[in-house]
CSV table of C-alpha atoms in Angstrom, one decimal:
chain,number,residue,atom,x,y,z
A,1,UNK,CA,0.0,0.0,0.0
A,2,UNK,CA,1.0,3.8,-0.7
A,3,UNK,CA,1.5,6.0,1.9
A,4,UNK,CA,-0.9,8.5,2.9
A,5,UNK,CA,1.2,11.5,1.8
A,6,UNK,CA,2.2,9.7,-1.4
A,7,UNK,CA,-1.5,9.4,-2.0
A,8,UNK,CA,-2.3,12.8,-1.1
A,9,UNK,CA,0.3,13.8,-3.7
A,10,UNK,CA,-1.2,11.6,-6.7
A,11,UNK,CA,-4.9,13.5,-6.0
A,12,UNK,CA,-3.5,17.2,-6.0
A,13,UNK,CA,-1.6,16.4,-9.2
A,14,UNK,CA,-4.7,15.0,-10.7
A,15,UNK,CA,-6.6,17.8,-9.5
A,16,UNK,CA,-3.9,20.7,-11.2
A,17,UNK,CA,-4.0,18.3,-14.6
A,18,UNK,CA,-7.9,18.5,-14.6
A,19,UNK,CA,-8.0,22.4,-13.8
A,20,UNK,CA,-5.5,23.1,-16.5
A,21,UNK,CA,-7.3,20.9,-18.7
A,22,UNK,CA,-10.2,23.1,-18.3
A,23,UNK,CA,-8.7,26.0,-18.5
A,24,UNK,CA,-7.7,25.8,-22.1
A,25,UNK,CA,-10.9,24.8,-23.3
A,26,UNK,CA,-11.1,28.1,-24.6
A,27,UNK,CA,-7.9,28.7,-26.1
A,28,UNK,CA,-6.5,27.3,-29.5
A,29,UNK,CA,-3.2,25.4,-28.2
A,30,UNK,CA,-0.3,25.3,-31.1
A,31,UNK,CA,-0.2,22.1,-33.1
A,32,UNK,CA,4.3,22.0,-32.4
A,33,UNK,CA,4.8,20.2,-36.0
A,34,UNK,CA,4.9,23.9,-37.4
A,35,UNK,CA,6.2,26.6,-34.9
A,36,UNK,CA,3.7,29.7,-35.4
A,37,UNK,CA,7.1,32.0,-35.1
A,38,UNK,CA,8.3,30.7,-38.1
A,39,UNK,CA,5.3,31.5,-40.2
A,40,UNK,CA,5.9,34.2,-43.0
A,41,UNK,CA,3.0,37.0,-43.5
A,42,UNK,CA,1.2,37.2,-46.8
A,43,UNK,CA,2.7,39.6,-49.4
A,44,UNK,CA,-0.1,41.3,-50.7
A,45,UNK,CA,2.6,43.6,-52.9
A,46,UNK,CA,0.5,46.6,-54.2
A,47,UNK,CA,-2.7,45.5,-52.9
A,48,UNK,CA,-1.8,46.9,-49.7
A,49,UNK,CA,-2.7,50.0,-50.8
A,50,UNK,CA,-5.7,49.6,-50.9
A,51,UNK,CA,-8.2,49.4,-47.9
A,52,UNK,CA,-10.9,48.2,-50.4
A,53,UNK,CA,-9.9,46.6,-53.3
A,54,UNK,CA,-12.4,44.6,-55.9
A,55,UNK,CA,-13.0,43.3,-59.2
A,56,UNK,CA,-17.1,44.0,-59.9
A,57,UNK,CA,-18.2,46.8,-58.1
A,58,UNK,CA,-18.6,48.3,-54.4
A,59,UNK,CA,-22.1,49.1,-53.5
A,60,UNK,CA,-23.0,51.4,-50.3
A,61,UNK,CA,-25.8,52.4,-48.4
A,62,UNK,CA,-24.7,56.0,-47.6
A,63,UNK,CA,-23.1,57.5,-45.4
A,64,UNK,CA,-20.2,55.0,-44.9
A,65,UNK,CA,-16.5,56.1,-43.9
A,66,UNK,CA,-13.4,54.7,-45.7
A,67,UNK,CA,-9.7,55.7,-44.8
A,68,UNK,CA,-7.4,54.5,-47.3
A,69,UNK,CA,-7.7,53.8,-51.2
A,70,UNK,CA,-10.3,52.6,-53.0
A,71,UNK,CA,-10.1,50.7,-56.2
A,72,UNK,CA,-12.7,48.2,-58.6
A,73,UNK,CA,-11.4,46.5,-62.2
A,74,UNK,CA,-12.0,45.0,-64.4
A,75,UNK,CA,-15.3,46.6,-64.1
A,76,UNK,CA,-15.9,50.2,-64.9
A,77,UNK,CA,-15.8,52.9,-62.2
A,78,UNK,CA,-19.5,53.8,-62.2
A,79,UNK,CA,-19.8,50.3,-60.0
A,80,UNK,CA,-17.8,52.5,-57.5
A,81,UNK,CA,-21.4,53.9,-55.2
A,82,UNK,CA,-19.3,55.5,-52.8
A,83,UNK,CA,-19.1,59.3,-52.8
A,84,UNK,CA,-16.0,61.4,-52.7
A,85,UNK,CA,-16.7,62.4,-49.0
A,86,UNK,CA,-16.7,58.9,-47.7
A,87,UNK,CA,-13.3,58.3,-48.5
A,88,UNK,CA,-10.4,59.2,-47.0
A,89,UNK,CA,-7.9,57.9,-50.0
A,90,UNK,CA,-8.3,58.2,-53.8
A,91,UNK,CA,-10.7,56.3,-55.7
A,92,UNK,CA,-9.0,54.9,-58.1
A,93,UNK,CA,-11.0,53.5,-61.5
A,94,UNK,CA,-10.5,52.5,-65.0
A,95,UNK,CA,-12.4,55.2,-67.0
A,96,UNK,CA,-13.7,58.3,-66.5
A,97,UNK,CA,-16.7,56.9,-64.9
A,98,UNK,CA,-16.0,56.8,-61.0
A,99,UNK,CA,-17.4,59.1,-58.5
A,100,UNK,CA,-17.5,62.7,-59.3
A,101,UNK,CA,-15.2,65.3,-59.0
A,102,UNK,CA,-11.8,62.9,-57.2
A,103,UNK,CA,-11.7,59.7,-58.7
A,104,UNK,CA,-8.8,58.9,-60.7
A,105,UNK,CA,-8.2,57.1,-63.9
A,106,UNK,CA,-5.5,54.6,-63.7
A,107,UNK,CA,-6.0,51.2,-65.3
A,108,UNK,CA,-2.4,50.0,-65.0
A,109,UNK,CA,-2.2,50.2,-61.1
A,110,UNK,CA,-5.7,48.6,-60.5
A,111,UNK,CA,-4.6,45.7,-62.8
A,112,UNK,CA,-1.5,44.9,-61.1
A,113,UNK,CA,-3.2,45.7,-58.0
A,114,UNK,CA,-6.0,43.1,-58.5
A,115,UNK,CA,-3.4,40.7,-59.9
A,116,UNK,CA,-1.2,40.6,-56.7
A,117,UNK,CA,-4.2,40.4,-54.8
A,118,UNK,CA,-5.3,37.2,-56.6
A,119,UNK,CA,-1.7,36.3,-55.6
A,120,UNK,CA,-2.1,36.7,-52.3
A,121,UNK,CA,-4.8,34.4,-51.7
A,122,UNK,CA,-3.5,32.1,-54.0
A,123,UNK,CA,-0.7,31.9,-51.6
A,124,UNK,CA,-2.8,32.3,-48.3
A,125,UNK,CA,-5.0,29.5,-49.4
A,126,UNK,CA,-1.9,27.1,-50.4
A,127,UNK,CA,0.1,27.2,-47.0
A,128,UNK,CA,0.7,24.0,-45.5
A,129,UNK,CA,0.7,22.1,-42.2
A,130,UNK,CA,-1.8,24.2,-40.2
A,131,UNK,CA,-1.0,24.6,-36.3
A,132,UNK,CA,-5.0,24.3,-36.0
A,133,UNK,CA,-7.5,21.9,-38.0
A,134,UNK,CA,-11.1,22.6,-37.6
A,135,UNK,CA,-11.2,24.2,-34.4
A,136,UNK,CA,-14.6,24.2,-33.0
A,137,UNK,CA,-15.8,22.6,-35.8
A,138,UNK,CA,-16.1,25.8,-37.4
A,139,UNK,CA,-18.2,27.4,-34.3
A,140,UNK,CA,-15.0,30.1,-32.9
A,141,UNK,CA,-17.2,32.2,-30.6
A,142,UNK,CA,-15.3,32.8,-27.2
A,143,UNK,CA,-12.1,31.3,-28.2
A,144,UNK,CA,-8.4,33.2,-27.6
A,145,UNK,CA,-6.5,32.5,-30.7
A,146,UNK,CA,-2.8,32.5,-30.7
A,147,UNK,CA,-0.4,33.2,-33.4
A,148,UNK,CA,-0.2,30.4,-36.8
A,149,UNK,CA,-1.6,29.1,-39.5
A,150,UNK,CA,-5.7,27.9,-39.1
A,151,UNK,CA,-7.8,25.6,-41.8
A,152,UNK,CA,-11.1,25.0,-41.7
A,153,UNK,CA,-12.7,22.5,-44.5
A,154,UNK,CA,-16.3,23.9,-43.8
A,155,UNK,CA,-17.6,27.1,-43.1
A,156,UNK,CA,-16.8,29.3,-40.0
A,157,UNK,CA,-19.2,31.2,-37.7
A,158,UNK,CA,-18.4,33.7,-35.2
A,159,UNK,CA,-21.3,33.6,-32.8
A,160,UNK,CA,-19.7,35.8,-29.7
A,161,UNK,CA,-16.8,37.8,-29.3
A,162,UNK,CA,-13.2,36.7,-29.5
A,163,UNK,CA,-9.7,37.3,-29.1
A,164,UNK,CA,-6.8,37.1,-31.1
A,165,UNK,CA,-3.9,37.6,-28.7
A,166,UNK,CA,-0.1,38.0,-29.9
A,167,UNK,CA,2.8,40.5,-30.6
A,168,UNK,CA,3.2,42.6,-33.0
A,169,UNK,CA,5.1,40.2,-34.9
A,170,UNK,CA,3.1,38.1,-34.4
A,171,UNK,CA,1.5,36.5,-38.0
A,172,UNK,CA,-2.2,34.9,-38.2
A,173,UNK,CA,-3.3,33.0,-41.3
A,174,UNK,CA,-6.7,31.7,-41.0
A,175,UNK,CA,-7.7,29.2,-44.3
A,176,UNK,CA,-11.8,29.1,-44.5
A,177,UNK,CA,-12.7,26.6,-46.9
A,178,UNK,CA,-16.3,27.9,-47.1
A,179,UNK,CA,-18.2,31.1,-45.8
A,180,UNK,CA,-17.6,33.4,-43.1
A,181,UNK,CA,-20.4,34.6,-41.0
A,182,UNK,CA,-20.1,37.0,-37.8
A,183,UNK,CA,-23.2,37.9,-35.9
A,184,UNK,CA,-24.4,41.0,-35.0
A,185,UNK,CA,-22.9,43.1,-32.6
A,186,UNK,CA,-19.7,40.9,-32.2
A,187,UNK,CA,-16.1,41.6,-31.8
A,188,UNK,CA,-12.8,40.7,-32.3
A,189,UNK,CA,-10.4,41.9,-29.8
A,190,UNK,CA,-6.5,42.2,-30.5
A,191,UNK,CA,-4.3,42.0,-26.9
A,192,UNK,CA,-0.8,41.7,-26.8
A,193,UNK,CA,0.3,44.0,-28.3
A,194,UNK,CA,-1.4,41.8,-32.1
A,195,UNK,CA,-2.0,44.1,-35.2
A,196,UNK,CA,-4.5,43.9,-37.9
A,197,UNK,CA,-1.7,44.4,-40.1
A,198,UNK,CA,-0.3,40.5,-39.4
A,199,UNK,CA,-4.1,39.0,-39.8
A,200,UNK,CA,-5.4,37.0,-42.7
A,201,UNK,CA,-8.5,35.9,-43.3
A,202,UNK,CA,-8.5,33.9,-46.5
A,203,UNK,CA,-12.4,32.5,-47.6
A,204,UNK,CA,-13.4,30.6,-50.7
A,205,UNK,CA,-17.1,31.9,-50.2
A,206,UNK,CA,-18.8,34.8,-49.3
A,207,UNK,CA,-18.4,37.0,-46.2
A,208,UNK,CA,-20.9,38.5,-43.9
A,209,UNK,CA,-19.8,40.9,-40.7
A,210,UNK,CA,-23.3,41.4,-38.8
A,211,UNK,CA,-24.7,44.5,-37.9
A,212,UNK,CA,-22.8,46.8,-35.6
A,213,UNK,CA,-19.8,43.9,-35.6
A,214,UNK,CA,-16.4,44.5,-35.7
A,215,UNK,CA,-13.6,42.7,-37.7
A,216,UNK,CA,-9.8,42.9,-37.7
A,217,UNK,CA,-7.4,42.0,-40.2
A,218,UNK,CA,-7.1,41.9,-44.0
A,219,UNK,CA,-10.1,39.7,-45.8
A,220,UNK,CA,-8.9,37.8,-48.8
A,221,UNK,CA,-12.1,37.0,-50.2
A,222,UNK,CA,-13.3,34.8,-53.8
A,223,UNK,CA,-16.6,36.4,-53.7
A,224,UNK,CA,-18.6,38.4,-52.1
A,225,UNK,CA,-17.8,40.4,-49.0
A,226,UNK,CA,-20.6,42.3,-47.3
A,227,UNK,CA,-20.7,44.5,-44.2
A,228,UNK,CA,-24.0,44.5,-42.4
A,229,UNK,CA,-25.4,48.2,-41.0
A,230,UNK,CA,-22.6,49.8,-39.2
A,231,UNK,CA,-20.1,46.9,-39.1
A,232,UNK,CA,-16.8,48.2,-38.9
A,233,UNK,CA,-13.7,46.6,-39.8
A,234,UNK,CA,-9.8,47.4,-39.4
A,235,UNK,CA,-8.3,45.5,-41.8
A,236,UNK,CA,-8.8,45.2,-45.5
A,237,UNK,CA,-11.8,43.8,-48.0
A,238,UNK,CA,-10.0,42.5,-50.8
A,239,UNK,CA,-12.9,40.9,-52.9
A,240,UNK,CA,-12.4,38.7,-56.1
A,241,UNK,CA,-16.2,40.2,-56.8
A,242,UNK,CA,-17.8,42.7,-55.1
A,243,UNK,CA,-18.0,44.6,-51.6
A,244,UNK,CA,-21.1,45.8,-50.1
A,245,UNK,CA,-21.0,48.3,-47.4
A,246,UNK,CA,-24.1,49.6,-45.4
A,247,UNK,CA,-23.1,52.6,-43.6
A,248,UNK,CA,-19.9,51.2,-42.6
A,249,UNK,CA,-16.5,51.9,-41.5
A,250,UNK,CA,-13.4,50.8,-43.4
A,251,UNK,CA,-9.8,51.7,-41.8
A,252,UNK,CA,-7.0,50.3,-43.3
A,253,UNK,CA,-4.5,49.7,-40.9
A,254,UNK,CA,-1.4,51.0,-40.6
Protein backbone atom coordinates (compact mmCIF):
# COMPACT_ATOMS: atom_id res chain seq x y z
CA UNK A 1 0.00 0.00 0.00
CA UNK A 2 1.05 3.79 -0.71
CA UNK A 3 1.49 6.03 1.88
CA UNK A 4 -0.89 8.53 2.93
CA UNK A 5 1.19 11.53 1.79
CA UNK A 6 2.19 9.66 -1.38
CA UNK A 7 -1.53 9.36 -1.97
CA UNK A 8 -2.27 12.79 -1.13
CA UNK A 9 0.32 13.78 -3.73
CA UNK A 10 -1.21 11.62 -6.69
CA UNK A 11 -4.88 13.48 -5.96
CA UNK A 12 -3.51 17.18 -6.00
CA UNK A 13 -1.61 16.42 -9.16
CA UNK A 14 -4.66 15.03 -10.67
CA UNK A 15 -6.62 17.81 -9.50
CA UNK A 16 -3.89 20.73 -11.17
CA UNK A 17 -3.96 18.28 -14.61
CA UNK A 18 -7.86 18.47 -14.65
CA UNK A 19 -7.95 22.40 -13.80
CA UNK A 20 -5.51 23.07 -16.54
CA UNK A 21 -7.32 20.88 -18.73
CA UNK A 22 -10.24 23.11 -18.29
CA UNK A 23 -8.73 26.04 -18.48
CA UNK A 24 -7.66 25.82 -22.09
CA UNK A 25 -10.87 24.78 -23.27
CA UNK A 26 -11.08 28.07 -24.65
CA UNK A 27 -7.94 28.70 -26.08
CA UNK A 28 -6.48 27.31 -29.47
CA UNK A 29 -3.19 25.37 -28.23
CA UNK A 30 -0.27 25.27 -31.06
CA UNK A 31 -0.16 22.15 -33.09
CA UNK A 32 4.32 22.01 -32.36
CA UNK A 33 4.84 20.19 -36.03
CA UNK A 34 4.94 23.93 -37.44
CA UNK A 35 6.22 26.58 -34.90
CA UNK A 36 3.74 29.73 -35.42
CA UNK A 37 7.06 32.03 -35.14
CA UNK A 38 8.34 30.68 -38.09
CA UNK A 39 5.31 31.54 -40.21
CA UNK A 40 5.85 34.21 -43.05
CA UNK A 41 2.99 36.97 -43.46
CA UNK A 42 1.21 37.20 -46.80
CA UNK A 43 2.75 39.62 -49.43
CA UNK A 44 -0.12 41.33 -50.68
CA UNK A 45 2.56 43.63 -52.87
CA UNK A 46 0.46 46.58 -54.23
CA UNK A 47 -2.69 45.52 -52.88
CA UNK A 48 -1.85 46.95 -49.65
CA UNK A 49 -2.69 50.02 -50.82
CA UNK A 50 -5.74 49.61 -50.89
CA UNK A 51 -8.15 49.38 -47.87
CA UNK A 52 -10.87 48.25 -50.35
CA UNK A 53 -9.90 46.60 -53.32
CA UNK A 54 -12.43 44.62 -55.91
CA UNK A 55 -12.97 43.30 -59.23
CA UNK A 56 -17.07 44.04 -59.86
CA UNK A 57 -18.21 46.78 -58.11
CA UNK A 58 -18.58 48.35 -54.41
CA UNK A 59 -22.13 49.07 -53.52
CA UNK A 60 -23.01 51.40 -50.31
CA UNK A 61 -25.84 52.44 -48.40
CA UNK A 62 -24.70 56.00 -47.56
CA UNK A 63 -23.07 57.46 -45.38
CA UNK A 64 -20.22 55.01 -44.88
CA UNK A 65 -16.49 56.11 -43.87
CA UNK A 66 -13.44 54.70 -45.69
CA UNK A 67 -9.74 55.73 -44.78
CA UNK A 68 -7.39 54.45 -47.26
CA UNK A 69 -7.70 53.79 -51.24
CA UNK A 70 -10.35 52.58 -53.02
CA UNK A 71 -10.13 50.73 -56.24
CA UNK A 72 -12.67 48.22 -58.59
CA UNK A 73 -11.44 46.54 -62.23
CA UNK A 74 -12.03 45.03 -64.44
CA UNK A 75 -15.33 46.55 -64.10
CA UNK A 76 -15.92 50.16 -64.88
CA UNK A 77 -15.76 52.89 -62.23
CA UNK A 78 -19.47 53.76 -62.23
CA UNK A 79 -19.82 50.30 -60.02
CA UNK A 80 -17.80 52.54 -57.54
CA UNK A 81 -21.35 53.89 -55.22
CA UNK A 82 -19.29 55.47 -52.78
CA UNK A 83 -19.08 59.27 -52.78
CA UNK A 84 -16.01 61.36 -52.72
CA UNK A 85 -16.69 62.43 -48.96
CA UNK A 86 -16.67 58.93 -47.66
CA UNK A 87 -13.33 58.30 -48.54
CA UNK A 88 -10.36 59.17 -46.99
CA UNK A 89 -7.87 57.94 -50.02
CA UNK A 90 -8.28 58.17 -53.77
CA UNK A 91 -10.74 56.35 -55.73
CA UNK A 92 -8.97 54.93 -58.07
CA UNK A 93 -10.99 53.52 -61.48
CA UNK A 94 -10.49 52.48 -64.96
CA UNK A 95 -12.37 55.17 -67.03
CA UNK A 96 -13.73 58.35 -66.48
CA UNK A 97 -16.66 56.88 -64.87
CA UNK A 98 -15.97 56.79 -61.03
CA UNK A 99 -17.40 59.07 -58.48
CA UNK A 100 -17.53 62.73 -59.29
CA UNK A 101 -15.24 65.34 -58.99
CA UNK A 102 -11.84 62.90 -57.18
CA UNK A 103 -11.67 59.72 -58.68
CA UNK A 104 -8.76 58.89 -60.66
CA UNK A 105 -8.19 57.13 -63.90
CA UNK A 106 -5.47 54.55 -63.72
CA UNK A 107 -5.98 51.18 -65.32
CA UNK A 108 -2.40 50.05 -65.00
CA UNK A 109 -2.20 50.18 -61.11
CA UNK A 110 -5.69 48.64 -60.47
CA UNK A 111 -4.62 45.74 -62.81
CA UNK A 112 -1.46 44.91 -61.12
CA UNK A 113 -3.15 45.72 -57.97
CA UNK A 114 -6.03 43.15 -58.48
CA UNK A 115 -3.36 40.73 -59.86
CA UNK A 116 -1.24 40.62 -56.74
CA UNK A 117 -4.24 40.44 -54.85
CA UNK A 118 -5.33 37.18 -56.58
CA UNK A 119 -1.67 36.35 -55.56
CA UNK A 120 -2.07 36.67 -52.29
CA UNK A 121 -4.76 34.37 -51.71
CA UNK A 122 -3.48 32.13 -53.98
CA UNK A 123 -0.68 31.92 -51.64
CA UNK A 124 -2.81 32.32 -48.30
CA UNK A 125 -5.02 29.48 -49.42
CA UNK A 126 -1.86 27.14 -50.45
CA UNK A 127 0.10 27.21 -47.02
CA UNK A 128 0.66 23.98 -45.50
CA UNK A 129 0.74 22.13 -42.15
CA UNK A 130 -1.76 24.19 -40.17
CA UNK A 131 -1.01 24.57 -36.31
CA UNK A 132 -5.00 24.32 -36.01
CA UNK A 133 -7.51 21.92 -38.01
CA UNK A 134 -11.14 22.60 -37.62
CA UNK A 135 -11.18 24.23 -34.39
CA UNK A 136 -14.65 24.16 -33.03
CA UNK A 137 -15.85 22.62 -35.82
CA UNK A 138 -16.14 25.80 -37.41
CA UNK A 139 -18.18 27.39 -34.31
CA UNK A 140 -14.98 30.09 -32.92
CA UNK A 141 -17.17 32.25 -30.62
CA UNK A 142 -15.30 32.75 -27.23
CA UNK A 143 -12.14 31.30 -28.15
CA UNK A 144 -8.35 33.15 -27.63
CA UNK A 145 -6.54 32.52 -30.73
CA UNK A 146 -2.81 32.49 -30.66
CA UNK A 147 -0.37 33.19 -33.40
CA UNK A 148 -0.24 30.43 -36.84
CA UNK A 149 -1.55 29.13 -39.45
CA UNK A 150 -5.65 27.88 -39.06
CA UNK A 151 -7.83 25.58 -41.80
CA UNK A 152 -11.11 24.98 -41.71
CA UNK A 153 -12.74 22.50 -44.49
CA UNK A 154 -16.34 23.95 -43.75
CA UNK A 155 -17.60 27.11 -43.08
CA UNK A 156 -16.80 29.30 -40.05
CA UNK A 157 -19.20 31.25 -37.68
CA UNK A 158 -18.41 33.75 -35.17
CA UNK A 159 -21.34 33.60 -32.83
CA UNK A 160 -19.71 35.81 -29.69
CA UNK A 161 -16.79 37.78 -29.34
CA UNK A 162 -13.19 36.67 -29.52
CA UNK A 163 -9.74 37.26 -29.07
CA UNK A 164 -6.76 37.10 -31.06
CA UNK A 165 -3.93 37.55 -28.69
CA UNK A 166 -0.14 38.00 -29.92
CA UNK A 167 2.83 40.51 -30.57
CA UNK A 168 3.21 42.55 -32.96
CA UNK A 169 5.08 40.19 -34.93
CA UNK A 170 3.13 38.11 -34.42
CA UNK A 171 1.51 36.55 -37.97
CA UNK A 172 -2.22 34.86 -38.21
CA UNK A 173 -3.27 32.99 -41.31
CA UNK A 174 -6.74 31.75 -41.03
CA UNK A 175 -7.74 29.25 -44.35
CA UNK A 176 -11.83 29.09 -44.49
CA UNK A 177 -12.73 26.65 -46.89
CA UNK A 178 -16.30 27.93 -47.10
CA UNK A 179 -18.22 31.14 -45.75
CA UNK A 180 -17.58 33.42 -43.12
CA UNK A 181 -20.35 34.63 -40.99
CA UNK A 182 -20.13 36.96 -37.84
CA UNK A 183 -23.15 37.88 -35.93
CA UNK A 184 -24.37 41.02 -34.99
CA UNK A 185 -22.87 43.12 -32.63
CA UNK A 186 -19.67 40.88 -32.17
CA UNK A 187 -16.13 41.60 -31.76
CA UNK A 188 -12.77 40.68 -32.34
CA UNK A 189 -10.45 41.92 -29.79
CA UNK A 190 -6.46 42.18 -30.48
CA UNK A 191 -4.26 41.97 -26.94
CA UNK A 192 -0.84 41.70 -26.82
CA UNK A 193 0.33 44.01 -28.33
CA UNK A 194 -1.41 41.78 -32.07
CA UNK A 195 -2.00 44.09 -35.17
CA UNK A 196 -4.47 43.90 -37.87
CA UNK A 197 -1.70 44.38 -40.11
CA UNK A 198 -0.27 40.49 -39.37
CA UNK A 199 -4.10 38.98 -39.81
CA UNK A 200 -5.36 37.04 -42.75
CA UNK A 201 -8.47 35.93 -43.29
CA UNK A 202 -8.51 33.89 -46.47
CA UNK A 203 -12.35 32.53 -47.60
CA UNK A 204 -13.43 30.58 -50.70
CA UNK A 205 -17.11 31.91 -50.20
CA UNK A 206 -18.81 34.75 -49.26
CA UNK A 207 -18.40 37.02 -46.24
CA UNK A 208 -20.91 38.48 -43.90
CA UNK A 209 -19.85 40.86 -40.69
CA UNK A 210 -23.33 41.39 -38.75
CA UNK A 211 -24.69 44.55 -37.91
CA UNK A 212 -22.78 46.76 -35.62
CA UNK A 213 -19.84 43.86 -35.60
CA UNK A 214 -16.44 44.52 -35.70
CA UNK A 215 -13.62 42.65 -37.65
CA UNK A 216 -9.85 42.86 -37.71
CA UNK A 217 -7.42 42.04 -40.16
CA UNK A 218 -7.07 41.88 -43.98
CA UNK A 219 -10.06 39.74 -45.81
CA UNK A 220 -8.85 37.76 -48.79
CA UNK A 221 -12.06 36.95 -50.22
CA UNK A 222 -13.31 34.81 -53.75
CA UNK A 223 -16.64 36.36 -53.73
CA UNK A 224 -18.59 38.37 -52.10
CA UNK A 225 -17.85 40.37 -49.04
CA UNK A 226 -20.62 42.26 -47.29
CA UNK A 227 -20.73 44.55 -44.24
CA UNK A 228 -24.01 44.54 -42.41
CA UNK A 229 -25.41 48.21 -41.03
CA UNK A 230 -22.55 49.76 -39.21
CA UNK A 231 -20.09 46.91 -39.10
CA UNK A 232 -16.80 48.17 -38.90
CA UNK A 233 -13.67 46.56 -39.82
CA UNK A 234 -9.85 47.43 -39.37
CA UNK A 235 -8.29 45.52 -41.75
CA UNK A 236 -8.80 45.23 -45.51
CA UNK A 237 -11.80 43.84 -47.99
CA UNK A 238 -9.95 42.51 -50.81
CA UNK A 239 -12.92 40.88 -52.86
CA UNK A 240 -12.35 38.74 -56.14
CA UNK A 241 -16.18 40.22 -56.77
CA UNK A 242 -17.83 42.73 -55.10
CA UNK A 243 -17.96 44.64 -51.55
CA UNK A 244 -21.09 45.82 -50.10
CA UNK A 245 -21.02 48.27 -47.39
CA UNK A 246 -24.11 49.56 -45.38
CA UNK A 247 -23.15 52.62 -43.59
CA UNK A 248 -19.91 51.21 -42.65
CA UNK A 249 -16.53 51.86 -41.51
CA UNK A 250 -13.43 50.76 -43.39
CA UNK A 251 -9.82 51.65 -41.77
CA UNK A 252 -7.04 50.27 -43.32
CA UNK A 253 -4.53 49.67 -40.91
CA UNK A 254 -1.37 51.03 -40.55
Amino acid sequence: MLPAFALLTIGLLGSCSNNETATNTSKAMPNHNQPSNKLAPVNLKTAANFAILSKSGITNVYPSVVTGNVGSSPISGAAILLSCPEVAGTIYTVDAAGPQPCYVTDASRLTTAVKDMQTAYTDAAGRNNPNFLNLGAGSIGGLTLAPGLYKWSTSVTIPTDITISGTATSIFIFQVSGTLNMSSAVRVHLIGGALAKNIFWQVSEGVTLGTTSHFEGTILGQTLIALNTGATINGRLLAQTAVTLQTSTVTKPN
